[in-house]
């Protein structure tokens, strides 16, 4: 896979650097898809063959937060967030460029906070109505909009970095304000009204949503902003862009592989012993990621008329990704760590990783086909 991480994230620079850096791709970049699937295999193997490792990882948990996964995600997001030109985002003209169209922003919010939850809700009912606990877990995943991993998928797909950060910021605010409300509407009200569950009363506090937003977005964002302004002031912008950024860039992919190994090791035993249960949960999740990504991409490009590849792919990955960290934390807090609801939420990232990395490849192919770059 030709994954290129240009320092400057404008369409012009992406185009010009595609050919100049193609021969200089590292082994890690060139075979990223292979490394990800190998990491999944290593994780499953560890979880199944070395249960002591899994117990050790489980022990490194504070409340519902897994310390190894939290560290992996924070390190994974730090380089992309350190590359964002925050000094320009404060300028009115630059903000106008980032959100060049109110229609674009409105479309993103619609896909994330109306279409996404509804699509997952419908798919969960269609495929899992006979398994209400799994159904609830999958719905929890659909209601949690992505504020973390999407930054990495967007980076790998050469999306618009500044737009991604802007949309993630909107999602973070909406997450804190509405996630608890959405849980009540979609699970407590609608599932009872449809007769799919009986007497279920699920609720979660806004504080729980705010906590996960701070851990997985706030910490790396603060680190990225602090690093950028501090080092540019002391070393200069050229040194920062030409020396520091190239040194920290590989951290994203290494942390991604580490996180994948940890996540898959935690459920490696389940995947081996209960493959049919995993497949049952995987079906609506796979449909969801594909439907949301392809629908958003083609609506944005063909109907709304977004001509810029970076904006189009950023919209697509933002709409298709989910905040599995929040979904898992909420499922564990409400139903318990050994519940089927929590199990379904854990399967979420195990399916999201291979599907979304495949969509990164699709996005890069569409970049050549539909945008001639």
GROMACS .gro file of C-alpha atoms in nm:
model
  373
    1UNK     CA    1   0.000   0.000   0.000
    2UNK     CA    2   0.138   0.340  -0.095
    3UNK     CA    3   0.096   0.529   0.229
    4UNK     CA    4   0.271   0.865   0.213
    5UNK     CA    5   0.279   1.106   0.500
    6UNK     CA    6   0.366   1.450   0.361
    7UNK     CA    7   0.458   1.719   0.613
    8UNK     CA    8   0.235   1.968   0.441
    9UNK     CA    9  -0.120   1.850   0.395
   10UNK     CA   10  -0.243   2.062   0.108
   11UNK     CA   11  -0.380   1.891  -0.204
   12UNK     CA   12  -0.100   2.042  -0.412
   13UNK     CA   13   0.169   1.906  -0.183
   14UNK     CA   14   0.000   1.568  -0.166
   15UNK     CA   15   0.002   1.552  -0.546
   16UNK     CA   16   0.360   1.665  -0.595
   17UNK     CA   17   0.503   1.450  -0.318
   18UNK     CA   18   0.329   1.132  -0.431
   19UNK     CA   19   0.585   1.072  -0.704
   20UNK     CA   20   0.891   1.216  -0.530
   21UNK     CA   21   0.853   1.001  -0.218
   22UNK     CA   22   0.714   0.683  -0.366
   23UNK     CA   23   1.061   0.525  -0.385
   24UNK     CA   24   1.152   0.632  -0.034
   25UNK     CA   25   0.871   0.459   0.151
   26UNK     CA   26   0.991   0.269   0.455
   27UNK     CA   27   0.929  -0.103   0.492
   28UNK     CA   28   0.675  -0.020   0.764
   29UNK     CA   29   0.478   0.204   0.528
   30UNK     CA   30   0.506  -0.015   0.220
   31UNK     CA   31   0.365  -0.326   0.385
   32UNK     CA   32   0.136  -0.158   0.639
   33UNK     CA   33  -0.167  -0.374   0.559
   34UNK     CA   34   0.043  -0.689   0.603
   35UNK     CA   35   0.181  -0.568   0.937
   36UNK     CA   36  -0.169  -0.491   1.063
   37UNK     CA   37  -0.298  -0.837   0.980
   38UNK     CA   38   0.013  -0.992   1.133
   39UNK     CA   39  -0.043  -0.784   1.447
   40UNK     CA   40  -0.400  -0.915   1.460
   41UNK     CA   41  -0.269  -1.270   1.430
   42UNK     CA   42  -0.007  -1.215   1.701
   43UNK     CA   43  -0.273  -1.070   1.932
   44UNK     CA   44  -0.511  -1.360   1.877
   45UNK     CA   45  -0.226  -1.607   1.930
   46UNK     CA   46  -0.120  -1.443   2.255
   47UNK     CA   47  -0.477  -1.436   2.384
   48UNK     CA   48  -0.532  -1.803   2.306
   49UNK     CA   49  -0.190  -1.960   2.373
   50UNK     CA   50  -0.070  -1.734   2.654
   51UNK     CA   51  -0.368  -1.654   2.879
   52UNK     CA   52  -0.126  -1.527   3.143
   53UNK     CA   53  -0.042  -1.236   2.914
   54UNK     CA   54  -0.410  -1.153   2.884
   55UNK     CA   55  -0.454  -1.162   3.262
   56UNK     CA   56  -0.155  -0.931   3.302
   57UNK     CA   57  -0.298  -0.682   3.051
   58UNK     CA   58  -0.641  -0.696   3.216
   59UNK     CA   59  -0.473  -0.619   3.546
   60UNK     CA   60  -0.337  -0.296   3.399
   61UNK     CA   61  -0.678  -0.134   3.410
   62UNK     CA   62  -0.814   0.163   3.603
   63UNK     CA   63  -1.192   0.152   3.622
   64UNK     CA   64  -1.304   0.078   3.267
   65UNK     CA   65  -0.989   0.224   3.109
   66UNK     CA   66  -0.720  -0.016   2.986
   67UNK     CA   67  -0.386   0.154   3.048
   68UNK     CA   68  -0.199  -0.024   2.761
   69UNK     CA   69  -0.474   0.060   2.509
   70UNK     CA   70  -0.495   0.417   2.634
   71UNK     CA   71  -0.118   0.460   2.600
   72UNK     CA   72  -0.123   0.308   2.252
   73UNK     CA   73  -0.406   0.532   2.132
   74UNK     CA   74  -0.253   0.848   2.281
   75UNK     CA   75   0.087   0.777   2.122
   76UNK     CA   76  -0.086   0.685   1.796
   77UNK     CA   77  -0.266   1.018   1.776
   78UNK     CA   78   0.016   1.240   1.900
   79UNK     CA   79   0.215   1.275   1.572
   80UNK     CA   80  -0.086   1.372   1.354
   81UNK     CA   81  -0.199   1.621   1.617
   82UNK     CA   82   0.154   1.763   1.643
   83UNK     CA   83   0.151   1.824   1.265
   84UNK     CA   84  -0.165   2.037   1.265
   85UNK     CA   85  -0.098   2.404   1.193
   86UNK     CA   86  -0.280   2.544   1.496
   87UNK     CA   87  -0.119   2.883   1.444
   88UNK     CA   88  -0.317   2.916   1.120
   89UNK     CA   89  -0.642   2.769   1.248
   90UNK     CA   90  -0.691   3.071   1.472
   91UNK     CA   91  -0.707   3.299   1.171
   92UNK     CA   92  -1.049   3.373   1.029
   93UNK     CA   93  -0.944   3.316   0.669
   94UNK     CA   94  -0.785   2.983   0.752
   95UNK     CA   95  -1.096   2.871   0.937
   96UNK     CA   96  -1.298   2.965   0.630
   97UNK     CA   97  -1.071   2.741   0.424
   98UNK     CA   98  -1.109   2.451   0.666
   99UNK     CA   99  -1.487   2.483   0.672
  100UNK     CA  100  -1.513   2.613   0.317
  101UNK     CA  101  -1.877   2.522   0.294
  102UNK     CA  102  -2.150   2.528   0.555
  103UNK     CA  103  -2.313   2.257   0.347
  104UNK     CA  104  -2.005   2.039   0.398
  105UNK     CA  105  -2.009   2.085   0.775
  106UNK     CA  106  -2.384   2.028   0.794
  107UNK     CA  107  -2.347   1.711   0.586
  108UNK     CA  108  -2.075   1.578   0.818
  109UNK     CA  109  -2.285   1.643   1.128
  110UNK     CA  110  -2.586   1.479   0.962
  111UNK     CA  111  -2.386   1.168   0.871
  112UNK     CA  112  -2.236   1.142   1.218
  113UNK     CA  113  -2.531   1.225   1.440
  114UNK     CA  114  -2.836   1.118   1.240
  115UNK     CA  115  -2.744   0.878   0.960
  116UNK     CA  116  -2.473   0.683   1.148
  117UNK     CA  117  -2.672   0.602   1.463
  118UNK     CA  118  -2.984   0.519   1.261
  119UNK     CA  119  -2.797   0.291   1.017
  120UNK     CA  120  -2.632   0.098   1.300
  121UNK     CA  121  -2.960   0.077   1.491
  122UNK     CA  122  -3.138  -0.071   1.189
  123UNK     CA  123  -2.856  -0.313   1.107
  124UNK     CA  124  -2.836  -0.431   1.468
  125UNK     CA  125  -3.210  -0.504   1.469
  126UNK     CA  126  -3.200  -0.681   1.132
  127UNK     CA  127  -2.910  -0.912   1.216
  128UNK     CA  128  -2.924  -0.942   1.595
  129UNK     CA  129  -3.287  -0.911   1.703
  130UNK     CA  130  -3.272  -1.272   1.828
  131UNK     CA  131  -2.964  -1.182   2.034
  132UNK     CA  132  -3.074  -0.872   2.227
  133UNK     CA  133  -2.755  -0.840   2.434
  134UNK     CA  134  -2.535  -0.837   2.123
  135UNK     CA  135  -2.783  -0.602   1.959
  136UNK     CA  136  -2.753  -0.351   2.242
  137UNK     CA  137  -2.373  -0.368   2.235
  138UNK     CA  138  -2.361  -0.301   1.860
  139UNK     CA  139  -2.602  -0.009   1.899
  140UNK     CA  140  -2.375   0.139   2.168
  141UNK     CA  141  -2.089   0.129   1.916
  142UNK     CA  142  -2.300   0.304   1.653
  143UNK     CA  143  -2.400   0.583   1.890
  144UNK     CA  144  -2.039   0.665   1.982
  145UNK     CA  145  -1.896   0.886   1.707
  146UNK     CA  146  -1.524   0.864   1.644
  147UNK     CA  147  -1.287   1.114   1.806
  148UNK     CA  148  -0.961   0.915   1.798
  149UNK     CA  149  -0.879   0.644   1.544
  150UNK     CA  150  -1.034   0.844   1.259
  151UNK     CA  151  -0.737   1.079   1.279
  152UNK     CA  152  -0.506   0.787   1.203
  153UNK     CA  153  -0.719   0.648   0.917
  154UNK     CA  154  -0.744   0.998   0.772
  155UNK     CA  155  -0.366   1.040   0.797
  156UNK     CA  156  -0.299   0.711   0.619
  157UNK     CA  157  -0.550   0.797   0.345
  158UNK     CA  158  -0.392   1.142   0.288
  159UNK     CA  159  -0.706   1.324   0.396
  160UNK     CA  160  -0.731   1.689   0.499
  161UNK     CA  161  -0.566   1.697   0.841
  162UNK     CA  162  -0.703   2.033   0.956
  163UNK     CA  163  -1.058   1.946   0.849
  164UNK     CA  164  -1.032   1.615   1.035
  165UNK     CA  165  -0.930   1.790   1.355
  166UNK     CA  166  -1.214   2.039   1.315
  167UNK     CA  167  -1.475   1.768   1.261
  168UNK     CA  168  -1.337   1.561   1.547
  169UNK     CA  169  -1.366   1.867   1.772
  170UNK     CA  170  -1.734   1.902   1.678
  171UNK     CA  171  -1.788   1.531   1.743
  172UNK     CA  172  -1.618   1.558   2.081
  173UNK     CA  173  -1.854   1.838   2.189
  174UNK     CA  174  -2.161   1.656   2.057
  175UNK     CA  175  -2.038   1.336   2.225
  176UNK     CA  176  -2.032   1.497   2.567
  177UNK     CA  177  -2.369   1.666   2.518
  178UNK     CA  178  -2.572   1.397   2.344
  179UNK     CA  179  -2.427   1.049   2.396
  180UNK     CA  180  -2.623   0.993   2.717
  181UNK     CA  181  -2.937   1.128   2.549
  182UNK     CA  182  -2.890   0.900   2.247
  183UNK     CA  183  -2.851   0.594   2.470
  184UNK     CA  184  -3.182   0.675   2.638
  185UNK     CA  185  -3.364   0.738   2.308
  186UNK     CA  186  -3.230   0.449   2.098
  187UNK     CA  187  -3.197   0.179   2.365
  188UNK     CA  188  -3.434   0.256   2.651
  189UNK     CA  189  -3.719   0.410   2.449
  190UNK     CA  190  -3.704   0.263   2.098
  191UNK     CA  191  -3.605  -0.094   2.182
  192UNK     CA  192  -3.881  -0.113   2.445
  193UNK     CA  193  -4.131   0.050   2.209
  194UNK     CA  194  -4.045  -0.198   1.933
  195UNK     CA  195  -4.085  -0.485   2.180
  196UNK     CA  196  -3.729  -0.611   2.123
  197UNK     CA  197  -3.647  -0.592   2.494
  198UNK     CA  198  -3.864  -0.583   2.804
  199UNK     CA  199  -3.828  -0.338   3.090
  200UNK     CA  200  -3.479  -0.226   2.986
  201UNK     CA  201  -3.376   0.107   3.140
  202UNK     CA  202  -3.027   0.212   3.035
  203UNK     CA  203  -2.863   0.542   3.125
  204UNK     CA  204  -2.515   0.687   3.153
  205UNK     CA  205  -2.390   1.022   3.278
  206UNK     CA  206  -2.240   1.300   3.066
  207UNK     CA  207  -1.935   1.272   3.291
  208UNK     CA  208  -1.856   0.927   3.149
  209UNK     CA  209  -1.859   1.063   2.794
  210UNK     CA  210  -1.651   1.366   2.895
  211UNK     CA  211  -1.390   1.144   3.063
  212UNK     CA  212  -1.327   0.932   2.755
  213UNK     CA  213  -1.318   1.241   2.532
  214UNK     CA  214  -1.047   1.391   2.754
  215UNK     CA  215  -0.838   1.073   2.774
  216UNK     CA  216  -0.839   0.980   2.407
  217UNK     CA  217  -0.858   1.324   2.247
  218UNK     CA  218  -0.773   1.584   2.510
  219UNK     CA  219  -0.438   1.441   2.624
  220UNK     CA  220  -0.282   1.392   2.277
  221UNK     CA  221  -0.432   1.723   2.158
  222UNK     CA  222  -0.277   1.914   2.449
  223UNK     CA  223   0.054   1.735   2.389
  224UNK     CA  224   0.045   1.817   2.017
  225UNK     CA  225  -0.036   2.185   2.070
  226UNK     CA  226   0.225   2.223   2.345
  227UNK     CA  227   0.494   2.050   2.140
  228UNK     CA  228   0.426   2.254   1.829
  229UNK     CA  229   0.427   2.599   1.988
  230UNK     CA  230   0.714   2.523   2.228
  231UNK     CA  231   0.952   2.373   1.973
  232UNK     CA  232   0.873   2.619   1.695
  233UNK     CA  233   0.944   2.902   1.936
  234UNK     CA  234   1.272   2.752   2.052
  235UNK     CA  235   1.400   2.573   1.739
  236UNK     CA  236   1.220   2.741   1.451
  237UNK     CA  237   0.949   2.621   1.214
  238UNK     CA  238   1.187   2.475   0.953
  239UNK     CA  239   1.362   2.254   1.211
  240UNK     CA  240   1.025   2.147   1.349
  241UNK     CA  241   0.886   2.049   1.006
  242UNK     CA  242   1.206   1.903   0.857
  243UNK     CA  243   1.367   1.734   1.158
  244UNK     CA  244   1.123   1.677   1.445
  245UNK     CA  245   0.811   1.574   1.251
  246UNK     CA  246   0.991   1.304   1.043
  247UNK     CA  247   1.134   1.159   1.364
  248UNK     CA  248   0.798   1.123   1.542
  249UNK     CA  249   0.590   1.022   1.237
  250UNK     CA  250   0.668   0.646   1.259
  251UNK     CA  251   0.530   0.650   1.615
  252UNK     CA  252   0.174   0.655   1.476
  253UNK     CA  253   0.210   0.326   1.291
  254UNK     CA  254   0.415   0.156   1.564
  255UNK     CA  255   0.160   0.255   1.827
  256UNK     CA  256  -0.121   0.137   1.598
  257UNK     CA  257   0.039  -0.208   1.570
  258UNK     CA  258   0.096  -0.222   1.947
  259UNK     CA  259  -0.267  -0.127   2.015
  260UNK     CA  260  -0.395  -0.388   1.772
  261UNK     CA  261  -0.188  -0.661   1.939
  262UNK     CA  262  -0.320  -0.562   2.282
  263UNK     CA  263  -0.685  -0.538   2.169
  264UNK     CA  264  -0.682  -0.872   1.988
  265UNK     CA  265  -0.495  -1.047   2.269
  266UNK     CA  266  -0.766  -0.950   2.517
  267UNK     CA  267  -1.026  -1.140   2.314
  268UNK     CA  268  -0.804  -1.393   2.138
  269UNK     CA  269  -0.951  -1.679   2.338
  270UNK     CA  270  -1.307  -1.577   2.250
  271UNK     CA  271  -1.223  -1.546   1.881
  272UNK     CA  272  -1.083  -1.900   1.874
  273UNK     CA  273  -1.347  -2.060   2.098
  274UNK     CA  274  -1.653  -1.867   1.978
  275UNK     CA  275  -1.588  -1.787   1.612
  276UNK     CA  276  -1.956  -1.802   1.517
  277UNK     CA  277  -2.044  -1.545   1.784
  278UNK     CA  278  -1.772  -1.314   1.654
  279UNK     CA  279  -1.897  -1.356   1.297
  280UNK     CA  280  -2.255  -1.292   1.406
  281UNK     CA  281  -2.154  -0.959   1.560
  282UNK     CA  282  -1.914  -0.879   1.275
  283UNK     CA  283  -2.180  -0.891   1.003
  284UNK     CA  284  -2.378  -0.576   1.095
  285UNK     CA  285  -2.055  -0.393   1.188
  286UNK     CA  286  -1.897  -0.469   0.850
  287UNK     CA  287  -2.209  -0.359   0.664
  288UNK     CA  288  -2.214  -0.042   0.873
  289UNK     CA  289  -1.854   0.062   0.802
  290UNK     CA  290  -1.892  -0.007   0.430
  291UNK     CA  291  -2.231   0.163   0.392
  292UNK     CA  292  -2.129   0.475   0.580
  293UNK     CA  293  -1.794   0.513   0.404
  294UNK     CA  294  -1.908   0.454   0.047
  295UNK     CA  295  -2.234   0.649   0.087
  296UNK     CA  296  -2.054   0.948   0.237
  297UNK     CA  297  -1.779   0.943  -0.026
  298UNK     CA  298  -2.013   0.937  -0.325
  299UNK     CA  299  -2.273   1.174  -0.182
  300UNK     CA  300  -1.999   1.424  -0.095
  301UNK     CA  301  -1.827   1.399  -0.432
  302UNK     CA  302  -2.116   1.343  -0.672
  303UNK     CA  303  -2.416   1.514  -0.510
  304UNK     CA  304  -2.277   1.784  -0.282
  305UNK     CA  305  -1.997   1.848  -0.530
  306UNK     CA  306  -1.689   1.833  -0.306
  307UNK     CA  307  -1.403   1.846  -0.558
  308UNK     CA  308  -1.112   1.815  -0.319
  309UNK     CA  309  -0.995   1.459  -0.244
  310UNK     CA  310  -0.870   1.545   0.103
  311UNK     CA  311  -1.206   1.684   0.211
  312UNK     CA  312  -1.400   1.396   0.055
  313UNK     CA  313  -1.201   1.119   0.220
  314UNK     CA  314  -1.196   1.302   0.555
  315UNK     CA  315  -1.575   1.325   0.550
  316UNK     CA  316  -1.596   0.954   0.467
  317UNK     CA  317  -1.368   0.828   0.743
  318UNK     CA  318  -1.523   1.061   0.999
  319UNK     CA  319  -1.868   0.923   0.917
  320UNK     CA  320  -1.763   0.556   0.909
  321UNK     CA  321  -1.552   0.539   1.227
  322UNK     CA  322  -1.669   0.496   1.584
  323UNK     CA  323  -1.544   0.573   1.933
  324UNK     CA  324  -1.510   0.213   2.051
  325UNK     CA  325  -1.329   0.324   2.367
  326UNK     CA  326  -1.641   0.505   2.488
  327UNK     CA  327  -1.875   0.223   2.381
  328UNK     CA  328  -1.668  -0.035   2.570
  329UNK     CA  329  -1.643   0.183   2.881
  330UNK     CA  330  -2.018   0.244   2.885
  331UNK     CA  331  -2.106  -0.122   2.825
  332UNK     CA  332  -1.875  -0.232   3.107
  333UNK     CA  333  -2.009   0.037   3.341
  334UNK     CA  334  -2.375  -0.052   3.276
  335UNK     CA  335  -2.375  -0.427   3.212
  336UNK     CA  336  -2.045  -0.552   3.359
  337UNK     CA  337  -1.714  -0.657   3.210
  338UNK     CA  338  -1.828  -1.018   3.150
  339UNK     CA  339  -2.157  -0.923   2.980
  340UNK     CA  340  -2.247  -1.004   2.621
  341UNK     CA  341  -2.312  -0.634   2.565
  342UNK     CA  342  -1.950  -0.558   2.658
  343UNK     CA  343  -1.831  -0.849   2.441
  344UNK     CA  344  -2.015  -0.703   2.139
  345UNK     CA  345  -1.855  -0.361   2.190
  346UNK     CA  346  -1.509  -0.519   2.210
  347UNK     CA  347  -1.566  -0.692   1.876
  348UNK     CA  348  -1.629  -0.343   1.730
  349UNK     CA  349  -1.263  -0.236   1.701
  350UNK     CA  350  -1.158  -0.589   1.602
  351UNK     CA  351  -1.376  -0.550   1.293
  352UNK     CA  352  -1.313  -0.178   1.243
  353UNK     CA  353  -0.935  -0.219   1.213
  354UNK     CA  354  -0.925  -0.458   0.911
  355UNK     CA  355  -1.225  -0.298   0.740
  356UNK     CA  356  -1.101   0.059   0.778
  357UNK     CA  357  -0.745  -0.024   0.670
  358UNK     CA  358  -0.901  -0.186   0.361
  359UNK     CA  359  -1.097   0.134   0.303
  360UNK     CA  360  -0.773   0.333   0.329
  361UNK     CA  361  -0.654   0.135   0.028
  362UNK     CA  362  -0.984   0.189  -0.150
  363UNK     CA  363  -0.962   0.562  -0.078
  364UNK     CA  364  -0.614   0.587  -0.229
  365UNK     CA  365  -0.739   0.404  -0.540
  366UNK     CA  366  -1.036   0.642  -0.566
  367UNK     CA  367  -0.789   0.930  -0.533
  368UNK     CA  368  -0.632   0.820  -0.861
  369UNK     CA  369  -0.957   0.733  -1.035
  370UNK     CA  370  -1.187   1.021  -0.943
  371UNK     CA  371  -0.943   1.302  -0.867
  372UNK     CA  372  -0.664   1.224  -1.115
  373UNK     CA  373  -0.385   1.259  -0.859
   0.00000   0.00000   0.00000
